[in-house]
XYZ file of C-alpha atoms in Angstrom:
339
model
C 0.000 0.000 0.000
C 1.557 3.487 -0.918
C 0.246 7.489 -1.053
C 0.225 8.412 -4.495
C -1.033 11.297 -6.300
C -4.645 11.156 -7.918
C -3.457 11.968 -11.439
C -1.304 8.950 -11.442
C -3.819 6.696 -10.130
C -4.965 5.373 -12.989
C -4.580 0.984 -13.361
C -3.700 1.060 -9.644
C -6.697 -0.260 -6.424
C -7.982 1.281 -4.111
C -7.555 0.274 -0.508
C -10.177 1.501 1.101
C -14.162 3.169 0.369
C -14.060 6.019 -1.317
C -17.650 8.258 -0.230
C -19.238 11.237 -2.276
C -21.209 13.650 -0.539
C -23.969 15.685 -2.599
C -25.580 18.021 0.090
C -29.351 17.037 0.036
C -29.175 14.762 -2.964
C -26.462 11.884 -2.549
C -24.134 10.189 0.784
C -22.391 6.756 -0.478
C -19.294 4.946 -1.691
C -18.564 6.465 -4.906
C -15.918 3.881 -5.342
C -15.460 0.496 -3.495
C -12.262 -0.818 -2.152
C -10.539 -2.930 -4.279
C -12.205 -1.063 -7.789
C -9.078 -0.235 -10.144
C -8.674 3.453 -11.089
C -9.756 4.540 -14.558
C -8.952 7.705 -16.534
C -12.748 8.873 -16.405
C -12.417 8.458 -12.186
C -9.602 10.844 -11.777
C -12.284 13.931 -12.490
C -14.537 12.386 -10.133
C -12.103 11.607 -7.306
C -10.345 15.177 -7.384
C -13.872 16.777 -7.332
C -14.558 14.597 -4.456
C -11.412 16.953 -2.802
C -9.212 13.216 -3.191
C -5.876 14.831 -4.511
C -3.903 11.599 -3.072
C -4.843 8.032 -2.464
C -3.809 4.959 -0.796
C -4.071 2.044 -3.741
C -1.865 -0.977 -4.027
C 0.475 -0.879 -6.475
C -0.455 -3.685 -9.471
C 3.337 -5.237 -10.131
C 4.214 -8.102 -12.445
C 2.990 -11.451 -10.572
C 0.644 -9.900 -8.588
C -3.301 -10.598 -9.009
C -6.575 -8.114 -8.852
C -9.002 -9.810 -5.940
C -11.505 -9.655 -8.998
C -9.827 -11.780 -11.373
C -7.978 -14.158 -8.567
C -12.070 -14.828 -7.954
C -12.678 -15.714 -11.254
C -9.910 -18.599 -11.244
C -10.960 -20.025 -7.888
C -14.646 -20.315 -9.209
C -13.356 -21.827 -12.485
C -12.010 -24.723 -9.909
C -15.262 -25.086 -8.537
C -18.162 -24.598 -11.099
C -19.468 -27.621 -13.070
C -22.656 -28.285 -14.902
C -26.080 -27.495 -13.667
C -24.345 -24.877 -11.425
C -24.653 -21.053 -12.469
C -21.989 -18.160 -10.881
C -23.577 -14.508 -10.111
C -20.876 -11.629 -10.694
C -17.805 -10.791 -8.538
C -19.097 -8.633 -5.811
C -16.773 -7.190 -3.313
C -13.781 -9.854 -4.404
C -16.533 -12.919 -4.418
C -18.282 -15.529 -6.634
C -21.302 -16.963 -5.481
C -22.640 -20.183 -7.234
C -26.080 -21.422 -6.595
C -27.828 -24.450 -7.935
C -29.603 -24.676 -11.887
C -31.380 -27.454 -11.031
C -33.168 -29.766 -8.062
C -30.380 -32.556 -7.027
C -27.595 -34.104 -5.073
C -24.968 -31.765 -4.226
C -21.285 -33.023 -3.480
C -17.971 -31.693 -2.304
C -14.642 -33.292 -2.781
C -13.941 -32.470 0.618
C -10.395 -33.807 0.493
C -9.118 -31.131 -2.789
C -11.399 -28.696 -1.255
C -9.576 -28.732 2.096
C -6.042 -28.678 0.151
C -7.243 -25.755 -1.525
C -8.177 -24.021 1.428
C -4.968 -24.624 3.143
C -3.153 -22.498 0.863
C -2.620 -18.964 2.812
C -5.335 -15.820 1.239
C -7.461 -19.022 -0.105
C -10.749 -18.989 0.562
C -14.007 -20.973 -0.280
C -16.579 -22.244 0.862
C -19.245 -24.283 0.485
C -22.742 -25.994 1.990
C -22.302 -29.825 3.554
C -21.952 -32.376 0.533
C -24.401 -35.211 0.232
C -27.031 -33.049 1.142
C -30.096 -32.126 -1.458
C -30.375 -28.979 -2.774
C -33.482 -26.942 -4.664
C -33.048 -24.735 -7.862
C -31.748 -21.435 -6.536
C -29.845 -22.462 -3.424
C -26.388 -21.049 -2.670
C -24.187 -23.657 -3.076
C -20.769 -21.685 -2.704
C -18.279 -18.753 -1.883
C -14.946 -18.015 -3.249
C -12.504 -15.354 -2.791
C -9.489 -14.367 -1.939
C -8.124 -12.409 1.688
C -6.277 -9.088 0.269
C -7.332 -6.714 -2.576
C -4.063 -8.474 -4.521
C -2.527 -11.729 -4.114
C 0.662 -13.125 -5.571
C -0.255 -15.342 -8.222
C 2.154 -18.002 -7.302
C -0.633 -18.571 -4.356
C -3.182 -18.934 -7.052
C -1.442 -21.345 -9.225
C -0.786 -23.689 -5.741
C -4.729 -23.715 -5.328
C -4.974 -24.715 -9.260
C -2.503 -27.657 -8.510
C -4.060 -28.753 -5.395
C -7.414 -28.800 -7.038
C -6.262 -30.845 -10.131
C -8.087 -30.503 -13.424
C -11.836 -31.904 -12.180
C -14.169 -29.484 -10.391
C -14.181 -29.645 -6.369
C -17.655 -29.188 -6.462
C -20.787 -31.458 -8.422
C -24.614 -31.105 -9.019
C -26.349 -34.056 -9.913
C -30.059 -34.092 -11.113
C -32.048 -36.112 -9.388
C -32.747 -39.043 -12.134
C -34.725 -41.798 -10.246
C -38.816 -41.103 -10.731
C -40.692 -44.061 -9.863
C -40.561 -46.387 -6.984
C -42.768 -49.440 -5.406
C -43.383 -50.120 -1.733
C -43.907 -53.638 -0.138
C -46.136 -52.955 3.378
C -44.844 -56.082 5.601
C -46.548 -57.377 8.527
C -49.603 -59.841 8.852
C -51.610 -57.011 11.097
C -51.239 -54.425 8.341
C -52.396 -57.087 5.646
C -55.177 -58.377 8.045
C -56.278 -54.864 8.341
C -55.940 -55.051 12.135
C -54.301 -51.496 12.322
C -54.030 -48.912 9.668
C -51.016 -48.365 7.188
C -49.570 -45.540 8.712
C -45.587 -46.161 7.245
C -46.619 -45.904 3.392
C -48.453 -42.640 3.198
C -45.618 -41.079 4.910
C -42.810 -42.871 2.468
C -45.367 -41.227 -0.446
C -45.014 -38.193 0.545
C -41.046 -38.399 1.703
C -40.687 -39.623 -2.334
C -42.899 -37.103 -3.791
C -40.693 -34.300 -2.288
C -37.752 -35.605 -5.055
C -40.151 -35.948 -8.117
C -40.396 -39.734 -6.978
C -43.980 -41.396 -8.057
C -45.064 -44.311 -6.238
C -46.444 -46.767 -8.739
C -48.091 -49.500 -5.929
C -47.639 -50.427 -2.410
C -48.138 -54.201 -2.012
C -48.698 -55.825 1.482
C -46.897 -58.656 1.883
C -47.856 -60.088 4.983
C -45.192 -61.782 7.620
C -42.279 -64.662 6.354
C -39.782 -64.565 3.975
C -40.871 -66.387 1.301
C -44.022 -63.962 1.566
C -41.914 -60.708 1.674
C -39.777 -62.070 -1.000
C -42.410 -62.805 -3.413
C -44.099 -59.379 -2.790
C -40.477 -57.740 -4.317
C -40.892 -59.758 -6.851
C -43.975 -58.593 -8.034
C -43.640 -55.059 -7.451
C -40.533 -55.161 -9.622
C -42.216 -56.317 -12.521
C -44.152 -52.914 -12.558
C -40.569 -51.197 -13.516
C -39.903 -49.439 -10.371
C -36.674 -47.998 -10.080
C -36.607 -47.800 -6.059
C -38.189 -50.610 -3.901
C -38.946 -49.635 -0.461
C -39.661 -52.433 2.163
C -41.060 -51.224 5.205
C -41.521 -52.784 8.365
C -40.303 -55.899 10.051
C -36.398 -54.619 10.453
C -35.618 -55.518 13.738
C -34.265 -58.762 15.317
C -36.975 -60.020 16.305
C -37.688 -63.812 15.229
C -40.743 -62.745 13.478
C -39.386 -60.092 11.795
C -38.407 -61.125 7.846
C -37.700 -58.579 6.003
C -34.238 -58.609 5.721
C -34.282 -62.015 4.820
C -36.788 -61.394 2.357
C -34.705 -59.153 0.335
C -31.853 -61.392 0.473
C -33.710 -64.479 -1.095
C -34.945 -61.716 -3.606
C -31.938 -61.884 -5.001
C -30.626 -58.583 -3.474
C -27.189 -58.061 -2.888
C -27.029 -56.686 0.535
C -24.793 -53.252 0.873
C -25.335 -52.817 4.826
C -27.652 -53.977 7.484
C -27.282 -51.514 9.992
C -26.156 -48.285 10.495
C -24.214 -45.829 13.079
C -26.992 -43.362 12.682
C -30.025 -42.870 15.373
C -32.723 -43.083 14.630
C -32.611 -45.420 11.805
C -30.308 -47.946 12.652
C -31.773 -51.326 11.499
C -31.821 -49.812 7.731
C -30.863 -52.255 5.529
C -29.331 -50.821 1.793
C -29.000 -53.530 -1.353
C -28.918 -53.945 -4.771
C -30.405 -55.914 -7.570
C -28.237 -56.917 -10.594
C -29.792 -54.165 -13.021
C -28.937 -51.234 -10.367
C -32.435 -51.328 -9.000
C -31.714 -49.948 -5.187
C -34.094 -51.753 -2.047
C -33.715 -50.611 1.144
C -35.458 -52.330 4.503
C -37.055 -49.257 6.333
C -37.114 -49.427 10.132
C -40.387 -47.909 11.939
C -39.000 -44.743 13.056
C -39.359 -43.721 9.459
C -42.442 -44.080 10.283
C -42.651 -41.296 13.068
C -39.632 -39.555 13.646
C -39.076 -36.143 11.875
C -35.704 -37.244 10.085
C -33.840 -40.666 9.929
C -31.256 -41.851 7.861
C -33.790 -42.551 5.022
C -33.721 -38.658 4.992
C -29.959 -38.851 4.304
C -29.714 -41.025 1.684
C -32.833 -40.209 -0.295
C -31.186 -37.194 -1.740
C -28.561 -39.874 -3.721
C -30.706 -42.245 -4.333
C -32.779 -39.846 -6.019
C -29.785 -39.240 -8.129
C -28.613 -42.776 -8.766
C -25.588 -42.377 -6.462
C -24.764 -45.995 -5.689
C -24.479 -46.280 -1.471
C -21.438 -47.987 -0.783
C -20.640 -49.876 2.919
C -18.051 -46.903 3.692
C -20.292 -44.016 3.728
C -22.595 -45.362 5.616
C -19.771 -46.741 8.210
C -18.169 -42.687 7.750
C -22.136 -41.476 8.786
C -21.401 -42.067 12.598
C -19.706 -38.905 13.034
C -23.409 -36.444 12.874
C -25.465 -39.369 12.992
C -27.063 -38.462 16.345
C -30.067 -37.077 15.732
C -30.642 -34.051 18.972
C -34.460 -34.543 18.797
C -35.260 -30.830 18.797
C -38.373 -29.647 19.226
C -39.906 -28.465 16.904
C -37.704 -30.611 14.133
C -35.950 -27.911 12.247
C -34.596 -30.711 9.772
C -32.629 -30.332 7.566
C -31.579 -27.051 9.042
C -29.687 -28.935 11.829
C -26.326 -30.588 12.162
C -28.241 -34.347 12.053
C -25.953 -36.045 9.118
C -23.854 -33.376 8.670
């Protein structure tokens, strides 16, 4: 930062806000820190009574706060993303489209380790709406050296940090187990709340089945609800360990390949995640679906939704945020639960 005269302002930045006062018509920042002096602004300034200024001095190897935001968006943005203007040094991004949004957490925290480097983003694995900020990204000082910038480039590699996938899965079939349900001894309370949990991502439910109790039952149910094309089954009911309870065994001798059953996450923990051969995800849904105000069907919706395969690590790595506080009222998913 140096004191130089206004007349030989011009190319150089300002370092601090520059205000204009009209008497009766006008009080404001004429000029924002960090704009770059043009010829046209020297009139302006010295009317303003500014015959000297404090600007940073633009050398070789040395990058506007402007243009240093451009290249740490260009790390970041990826389809179905779109990037507002620089405002004050910063890029915002914010989401084209409904879908799952995810982070590279482990570029995005190299990047960020680099001194002046800034951004910042939502949780990954978490659904987003068209329209929702998705991420931040500037740098600390009005200039940086460049060599800073070209260390985030490296760190970040050539593939975007950041991705938006559309939520591609738009049908799915639900198999209602238990002999009381089928009976018709108590209502069907769990499917009309699955319905509606689907219907938030676009999801249609073609049928819900009701299988009654044993495996060969609850397997056969599967089977016929997947002949009506249904991209997601949902079993619900009949998760825990109790000897009467087959539904996990009725998805295995479906012919599922089972992913997990079980996770660290309350509630939810007797979910059971699988596979059919074609990519068809089933997951076993434990009661507190049912009633609670977010489980871990809540978390993994969003990538099922969007065809993410669910792999045995992430759900082991879901522990850490998996306790769900119970607040009340439930002010999911504006909480930490999953995050």
């Amino acid at each position: 930062m140096k004191l130089i005269n206004t007349t030989d302002a011009v190319g150089h930045v300002l370092c601090h806000d520059m205000t204009q006062i009209i008497k009766g018509e006008y009080k404001d920042a004429r000029f924002r820190k960090g704009h770059v002096v043009r010829e046209e602004d020297i009139p302006v300034l010295l009317s303003m009574g500014k015959e000297h200024l404090y600007v940073w001095e633009m050398v070789p190897g040395m990058v506007h706060e402007n243009d240093a935001a451009e290249r740490l968006c260009a790390l970041c943005v990826n389809e179905n993303m779109e990037r507002g203007g620089v405002k004050e040094g910063k890029i915002e991004l914010t989401a084209a489209c409904d879908g799952l949004f995810q982070v590279d957490s482990r570029r995005l925290t190299a990047v960020n380790s680099i001194e002046d480097i800034i951004i910042a983003t939502r949780h990954g694995n978490t659904g987003v709406r068209r329209g929702d900020r998705l991420a931040g990204a500037r740098v600390i000082p009005l200039v940086i050296r460049e060599e800073k910038l070209l260390s985030a480039e490296e760190a970040a590699g050539p593939a975007p940090l950041l991705e938006l996938l559309p939520y591609v899965k738009r049908t799915a079939a639900i198999v209602a187990t238990g002999s009381e349900v089928k009976s018709g001894l108590i209502q069907d309370a769990f499917t009309p709340v699955v319905r509606d949990k689907l219907a938030e991502y676009g999801i249609e439910t073609l049928t819900a089945v009701y299988s009654g109790d044993g495996v060969e039952n609850v397997a056969n149910a599967i089977s016929e609800v997947r002949r009506t094309g249904a991209e997601i089954i949902l079993c619900t009911g009949g998760m825990s360990v109790d000897p009467d309870d087959n539904t996990p065994g009725g998805i295995r001798a479906s012919g599922a390949r089972i992913v997990s059953y079980g996770a660290p996450v309350l509630p939810g923990a007797m979910l059971l995640v699988g596979y059919y051969e074609d990519g068809t995800p089933v997951l076993g849904l434990p009661g507190c679906v049912m009633y609670a105000g977010a489980t871990i069907f809540d978390l993994l919706l969003p990538r099922i939704a969007a065809g993410v395969e669910i792999t045995r690590e992430e759900i082991a790595a879901m522990g850490e945020g998996g306790l769900c506080l119970g607040c009340k009222p439930c002010r999911w998913p504006h909480c930490p639960f999953g995050k």
